[in-house]
Amino acid sequence: MNGSFIKYTLGQNKKLMILLFTIGFVVFPLPLLLFRDYGQFISVNGYAYYLLVFLWIVSFILPYYNYHFVHSQKASDTYFGLPFTKARLFDHIFLLTVWEFILPFLVNILIAVGINGIIYQFYGIKMIFEVLGSAVVLGVSLLLFNLFILFKTNNIIDFIINTIAYHCLPFLAQMAFETFIYKGGKTLSYFRFKDILSLDYFYFNVSYMDHKLMILFGFVILDIIGYWYVKKIFTKRAVEDANQNTTSKAMYPFIILSYTLCLLILAVDEITFSTIFSIALIMLAYYILSFIAMRKIKFDNRSFILFITMIIVIFGLHNIKINTKMFGLEDRTFKDPEYVNFDLNYNYYDNDKNEYYFIDKAEGEYDDIYEAQYIQMINEIHDKLLDIDIDSNVRQYDNIIRIGLNYNFKFCNLKYDYDIDQDNFQKLKSIIELLYKNGYCLYVERYDNDYQRIMLSLDEAFDLLDIK
Amino acid sequence: MIKLEGISKSLGNTIVLRDINLEIKDNTVFGLVGVNGAGKSTLLRLMAGIYDKDNGSILYDGKEVYENEEVKKDIFLISDDVYYPLNATINSLRAFYASIYPLDEKMFAKYLNIFNLDPTKEIRNFSKGMKRQAFILLALAIKPKYLLLDEAFDGLDPLMRLTFKQAISDLLLDENITVIISSHNLRELEDICDSYGIIFDHTIHASGDIQDSKMKICKVQMAIANFDKELLKPLHMIKCSQNGQVYNMIFKNDKEEVLKHLSAFEPIFIEALNVSFEELFIYEMYERGYIHEW
């Protein structure tokens, strides 16, 4: 390592570090002084949201600030002309970047701890380790991800567009996926793309996750692999690409393909006038994005064929999904989820009698969502729902029983929704019996004269729901 | 010694350099000339180890330059369009380069004084020529073994050009320095360069010692009453123009040989004229069909 080069560059970046420190100060120690809500600061949970803002800004600014020369022909001549191998140049600046990332953050953490100590007599040593440790590990991941985009693009405009596009993509993909599986089906099943693909979203949730240390350790491994990969891209990158159009397949082509696919999934299910109109709009957007990517309008056959192929694939998948009942998922239960949620919703207000009916757990009884017995009950209800033929066309929206079954796995949820209207209540007889056996019951609240809340017996419930 | 063997380089789908072969001796000044877009800057970037070549090798005393810190520490390139951070001053640039190269503070002070530049003023407020002077100043203070200058005299006023050329001469005397200069200003190059290379059609078409090459071109002015040009066939004539009885001719032959051959026609008057480096370049370009008339 060339200490004088690092020392010099750090000195040159003093103003930037002061700016980052100021942003960091406004984001977390300042609210501590202004709002005096130290509860937000004694736990890492409170920090997660503030951290996200800070980390995102810093992880975007720092890579560009320190590695901007890869996008400038003039600056490339200077930096790549220095007596460093590309790998050593990368290491020097990476070390500098990580240091510039940590230092303003560390100072702000210490200020926050100081404020806590002086005003609230709370000394959060654990907090320092938790917040700083996770921020460094996760922040470096975010830095590396933005560096990946920086080295794959050739100019600042492409860097900004692709960075924003990449960070928004998991959310759009999630939305498209949920829309795809929901359209035309009675169940909603979804995978948590956001958790897997989006580092931004991960920051929101890391502090709430179980096995936090293991997840952070996983991220340390990911950082090491990411560092190796990003360094490899940097060393293999052609210096002469600076300030040219971005040609990497991982940038515009991937982004355009992904966004177009997601938008088509959101818009396309069956052929109607509005669908055709939506497709036309998406096609326009597709060509606008292609124009931005290539800086020229090009109507070539290949991109048109690709667009049409995407539409055909989506129509095809949509039909397969309908005909296979969500690839078989609609017709099955799961014995080994981490935990299950059961959402039984019946809220009916009888205007004539001025009575309100609802189903709830009997007083004093609670469900343990992790308990095998509870999971078994859910599966039994689900089996019964699968056995009976429930017409999915709900006709009477004011008097329906809504049953939601939610199987939670590590990175995936499978959610089943059933809406049963009054005409189909008869088919729920065995399910209501099972619910009563497990401590649920039907309540009536009467508002005439004195307020009364009455728990109905199973027979009374059958009478009320007109089940014979 | 710098040795380039079979160097080729493409930028995108465009071939910029093709099969470049060149040898540059130590402690000399080499002039790299060529028309706009010939690939001079690309060649200098390759020689500075900034770009990687597609084929061939660039050896400094037998060592490959690309990704070689040991070789690169002896090279300093001043680009056609110099780079400096937004708020950089000469002092801050000096600190930057001093963190990487050994910098001669006495030399820095000496040329700072000669160039009369304010070391605390932001470089972005300098004129084009002053910016170039600032980088020349740094290069002179670094005293690299190999100094590469792209469009070296661009923006410099006549006085500064003279000072710069003097500084280069001093360095050549005092230090073991090799200078490679690309420039359009062939008159300036002629004053300072020992050898040259002409890039044309993506490759080096002519190279060698300037004086030797000039000797191989013979420019003659001759007055003669009656003269059949067919008789000049044994000589390699590049151009012949006639004004009445006066002929101006350029040959790619030895001066003695030309004068001997022409004297046989008993001219009224015959004189061999000096050929400048600029003319040498023009003749080379003319012969290769790049220019049709001058």
mmCIF file of C-alpha atoms in Angstrom, chain B residues 9-160:
data_model
loop_
_atom_site.group_PDB
_atom_site.id
_atom_site.type_symbol
_atom_site.label_atom_id
_atom_site.label_comp_id
_atom_site.label_asym_id
_atom_site.label_seq_id
_atom_site.Cartn_x
_atom_site.Cartn_y
_atom_site.Cartn_z
ATOM 1 C CA LYS B 9 -5.034 -1.727 -31.292
ATOM 2 C CA SER B 10 -8.711 -1.389 -32.103
ATOM 3 C CA LEU B 11 -11.170 0.904 -30.365
ATOM 4 C CA GLY B 12 -14.571 -0.700 -30.686
ATOM 5 C CA ASN B 13 -14.812 -1.897 -34.266
ATOM 6 C CA THR B 14 -12.312 0.657 -35.550
ATOM 7 C CA ILE B 15 -8.721 -0.332 -36.187
ATOM 8 C CA VAL B 16 -6.573 2.486 -34.827
ATOM 9 C CA LEU B 17 -3.108 0.964 -34.992
ATOM 10 C CA ARG B 18 -1.879 -1.947 -37.033
ATOM 11 C CA ASP B 19 1.447 -3.766 -36.829
ATOM 12 C CA ILE B 20 3.481 -0.928 -35.356
ATOM 13 C CA ASN B 21 7.193 -1.645 -35.151
ATOM 14 C CA LEU B 22 9.491 0.956 -33.677
ATOM 15 C CA GLU B 23 12.726 1.338 -31.780
ATOM 16 C CA ILE B 24 13.543 4.433 -29.750
ATOM 17 C CA LYS B 25 17.034 4.806 -28.371
ATOM 18 C CA ASP B 26 17.699 6.022 -24.844
ATOM 19 C CA ASN B 27 18.562 9.662 -24.198
ATOM 20 C CA THR B 28 17.043 10.860 -27.456
ATOM 21 C CA VAL B 29 14.025 12.898 -28.454
ATOM 22 C CA PHE B 30 11.597 11.080 -30.697
ATOM 23 C CA GLY B 31 8.989 12.959 -32.716
ATOM 24 C CA LEU B 32 5.749 11.203 -33.508
ATOM 25 C CA VAL B 33 3.948 12.795 -36.411
ATOM 26 C CA GLY B 34 0.848 11.976 -38.345
ATOM 27 C CA VAL B 35 -2.345 13.463 -39.638
ATOM 28 C CA ASN B 36 -5.364 14.052 -37.374
ATOM 29 C CA GLY B 37 -6.847 10.789 -36.163
ATOM 30 C CA ALA B 38 -3.780 8.812 -37.220
ATOM 31 C CA GLY B 39 -3.508 7.195 -33.782
ATOM 32 C CA LYS B 40 -0.688 9.203 -32.198
ATOM 33 C CA SER B 41 -2.493 9.681 -28.876
ATOM 34 C CA THR B 42 -3.538 6.032 -28.774
ATOM 35 C CA LEU B 43 0.059 4.974 -29.387
ATOM 36 C CA LEU B 44 1.274 7.215 -26.562
ATOM 37 C CA ARG B 45 -1.374 5.777 -24.216
ATOM 38 C CA LEU B 46 -0.239 2.291 -25.151
ATOM 39 C CA MET B 47 3.360 3.292 -24.521
ATOM 40 C CA ALA B 48 2.393 4.757 -21.128
ATOM 41 C CA GLY B 49 0.793 1.439 -20.148
ATOM 42 C CA ILE B 50 -2.681 3.014 -19.961
ATOM 43 C CA TYR B 51 -4.239 0.998 -22.765
ATOM 44 C CA ASP B 52 -3.668 -2.672 -23.314
ATOM 45 C CA LYS B 53 -2.657 -3.612 -26.832
ATOM 46 C CA ASP B 54 -4.530 -6.205 -28.877
ATOM 47 C CA ASN B 55 -1.328 -7.741 -30.230
ATOM 48 C CA GLY B 56 2.413 -7.292 -29.958
ATOM 49 C CA SER B 57 4.662 -6.054 -27.203
ATOM 50 C CA ILE B 58 5.916 -2.738 -25.847
ATOM 51 C CA LEU B 59 9.207 -3.243 -24.092
ATOM 52 C CA TYR B 60 11.191 -0.775 -22.000
ATOM 53 C CA ASP B 61 14.696 -2.225 -21.642
ATOM 54 C CA GLY B 62 13.196 -5.599 -22.378
ATOM 55 C CA LYS B 63 10.307 -5.300 -19.879
ATOM 56 C CA GLU B 64 6.641 -5.158 -20.866
ATOM 57 C CA VAL B 65 5.007 -1.890 -19.768
ATOM 58 C CA TYR B 66 1.337 -2.849 -19.336
ATOM 59 C CA GLU B 67 0.466 -3.678 -15.711
ATOM 60 C CA ASN B 68 4.123 -3.329 -14.749
ATOM 61 C CA GLU B 69 4.625 -0.894 -11.871
ATOM 62 C CA GLU B 70 8.400 -1.126 -12.061
ATOM 63 C CA VAL B 71 8.416 0.148 -15.650
ATOM 64 C CA LYS B 72 5.549 2.621 -15.220
ATOM 65 C CA LYS B 73 7.280 4.466 -12.390
ATOM 66 C CA ASP B 74 9.810 5.675 -14.984
ATOM 67 C CA ILE B 75 7.136 6.977 -17.378
ATOM 68 C CA PHE B 76 5.207 10.222 -17.273
ATOM 69 C CA LEU B 77 2.614 11.174 -19.870
ATOM 70 C CA ILE B 78 1.243 14.647 -20.453
ATOM 71 C CA SER B 79 -1.959 14.151 -22.398
ATOM 72 C CA ASP B 80 -3.300 16.349 -25.121
ATOM 73 C CA ASP B 81 -6.106 17.390 -22.726
ATOM 74 C CA VAL B 82 -4.710 17.432 -19.197
ATOM 75 C CA TYR B 83 -6.749 16.292 -16.191
ATOM 76 C CA TYR B 84 -6.853 17.943 -12.789
ATOM 77 C CA PRO B 85 -9.434 17.763 -9.991
ATOM 78 C CA LEU B 86 -11.961 20.591 -9.894
ATOM 79 C CA ASN B 87 -10.274 22.733 -7.237
ATOM 80 C CA ALA B 88 -6.717 21.653 -7.932
ATOM 81 C CA THR B 89 -3.846 24.106 -7.682
ATOM 82 C CA ILE B 90 -0.251 23.576 -8.762
ATOM 83 C CA ASN B 91 0.604 22.986 -5.115
ATOM 84 C CA SER B 92 -2.079 20.340 -4.688
ATOM 85 C CA LEU B 93 -0.991 18.605 -7.890
ATOM 86 C CA ARG B 94 2.591 18.708 -6.706
ATOM 87 C CA ALA B 95 1.466 16.988 -3.490
ATOM 88 C CA PHE B 96 -0.462 14.410 -5.513
ATOM 89 C CA TYR B 97 2.453 13.524 -7.775
ATOM 90 C CA ALA B 98 4.937 13.725 -4.892
ATOM 91 C CA SER B 99 2.920 10.991 -3.172
ATOM 92 C CA ILE B 100 3.706 8.710 -6.105
ATOM 93 C CA TYR B 101 6.884 9.863 -7.854
ATOM 94 C CA PRO B 102 10.132 11.197 -6.403
ATOM 95 C CA LEU B 103 9.883 14.932 -7.071
ATOM 96 C CA ASP B 104 12.849 17.319 -7.317
ATOM 97 C CA GLU B 105 11.767 20.325 -5.247
ATOM 98 C CA LYS B 106 14.652 22.484 -6.511
ATOM 99 C CA MET B 107 13.703 21.812 -10.099
ATOM 100 C CA PHE B 108 10.076 22.535 -9.252
ATOM 101 C CA ALA B 109 10.986 25.873 -7.687
ATOM 102 C CA LYS B 110 13.283 26.735 -10.593
ATOM 103 C CA TYR B 111 10.699 26.177 -13.315
ATOM 104 C CA LEU B 112 7.869 27.634 -11.261
ATOM 105 C CA ASN B 113 9.910 30.789 -11.258
ATOM 106 C CA ILE B 114 10.699 30.591 -14.971
ATOM 107 C CA PHE B 115 7.088 29.866 -15.979
ATOM 108 C CA ASN B 116 5.914 32.533 -13.556
ATOM 109 C CA LEU B 117 2.839 30.606 -12.431
ATOM 110 C CA ASP B 118 0.864 31.134 -9.213
ATOM 111 C CA PRO B 119 1.017 27.780 -7.354
ATOM 112 C CA THR B 120 -1.959 28.645 -5.152
ATOM 113 C CA LYS B 121 -4.342 29.652 -7.933
ATOM 114 C CA GLU B 122 -6.917 27.107 -9.098
ATOM 115 C CA ILE B 123 -5.778 25.543 -12.350
ATOM 116 C CA ARG B 124 -9.260 25.705 -13.876
ATOM 117 C CA ASN B 125 -8.785 29.491 -14.035
ATOM 118 C CA PHE B 126 -5.569 29.133 -16.055
ATOM 119 C CA SER B 127 -5.434 29.614 -19.810
ATOM 120 C CA LYS B 128 -4.871 26.535 -21.978
ATOM 121 C CA GLY B 129 -1.177 27.341 -22.342
ATOM 122 C CA MET B 130 -0.760 27.926 -18.602
ATOM 123 C CA LYS B 131 -2.393 24.590 -17.821
ATOM 124 C CA ARG B 132 0.073 22.915 -20.128
ATOM 125 C CA GLN B 133 2.935 24.809 -18.513
ATOM 126 C CA ALA B 134 1.780 23.612 -15.094
ATOM 127 C CA PHE B 135 1.998 19.989 -16.200
ATOM 128 C CA ILE B 136 5.300 20.505 -17.995
ATOM 129 C CA LEU B 137 6.581 22.022 -14.762
ATOM 130 C CA LEU B 138 5.499 18.903 -12.845
ATOM 131 C CA ALA B 139 7.033 16.633 -15.470
ATOM 132 C CA LEU B 140 10.338 18.496 -15.303
ATOM 133 C CA ALA B 141 10.339 18.224 -11.504
ATOM 134 C CA ILE B 142 9.554 14.508 -11.616
ATOM 135 C CA LYS B 143 12.352 13.939 -14.142
ATOM 136 C CA PRO B 144 10.974 10.652 -15.421
ATOM 137 C CA LYS B 145 13.228 8.368 -17.424
ATOM 138 C CA TYR B 146 10.648 8.391 -20.214
ATOM 139 C CA LEU B 147 8.637 11.536 -20.822
ATOM 140 C CA LEU B 148 5.718 11.210 -23.231
ATOM 141 C CA LEU B 149 4.161 14.424 -24.501
ATOM 142 C CA ASP B 150 0.987 14.493 -26.536
ATOM 143 C CA GLU B 151 0.686 17.639 -28.666
ATOM 144 C CA ALA B 152 3.538 19.087 -26.662
ATOM 145 C CA PHE B 153 3.541 22.619 -28.010
ATOM 146 C CA ASP B 154 -0.213 23.060 -28.151
ATOM 147 C CA GLY B 155 -1.186 26.374 -26.535
ATOM 148 C CA LEU B 156 2.352 27.452 -25.659
ATOM 149 C CA ASP B 157 3.466 30.904 -26.734
ATOM 150 C CA PRO B 158 6.780 31.200 -28.694
ATOM 151 C CA LEU B 159 8.715 32.200 -25.604
ATOM 152 C CA MET B 160 7.420 29.256 -23.595
#
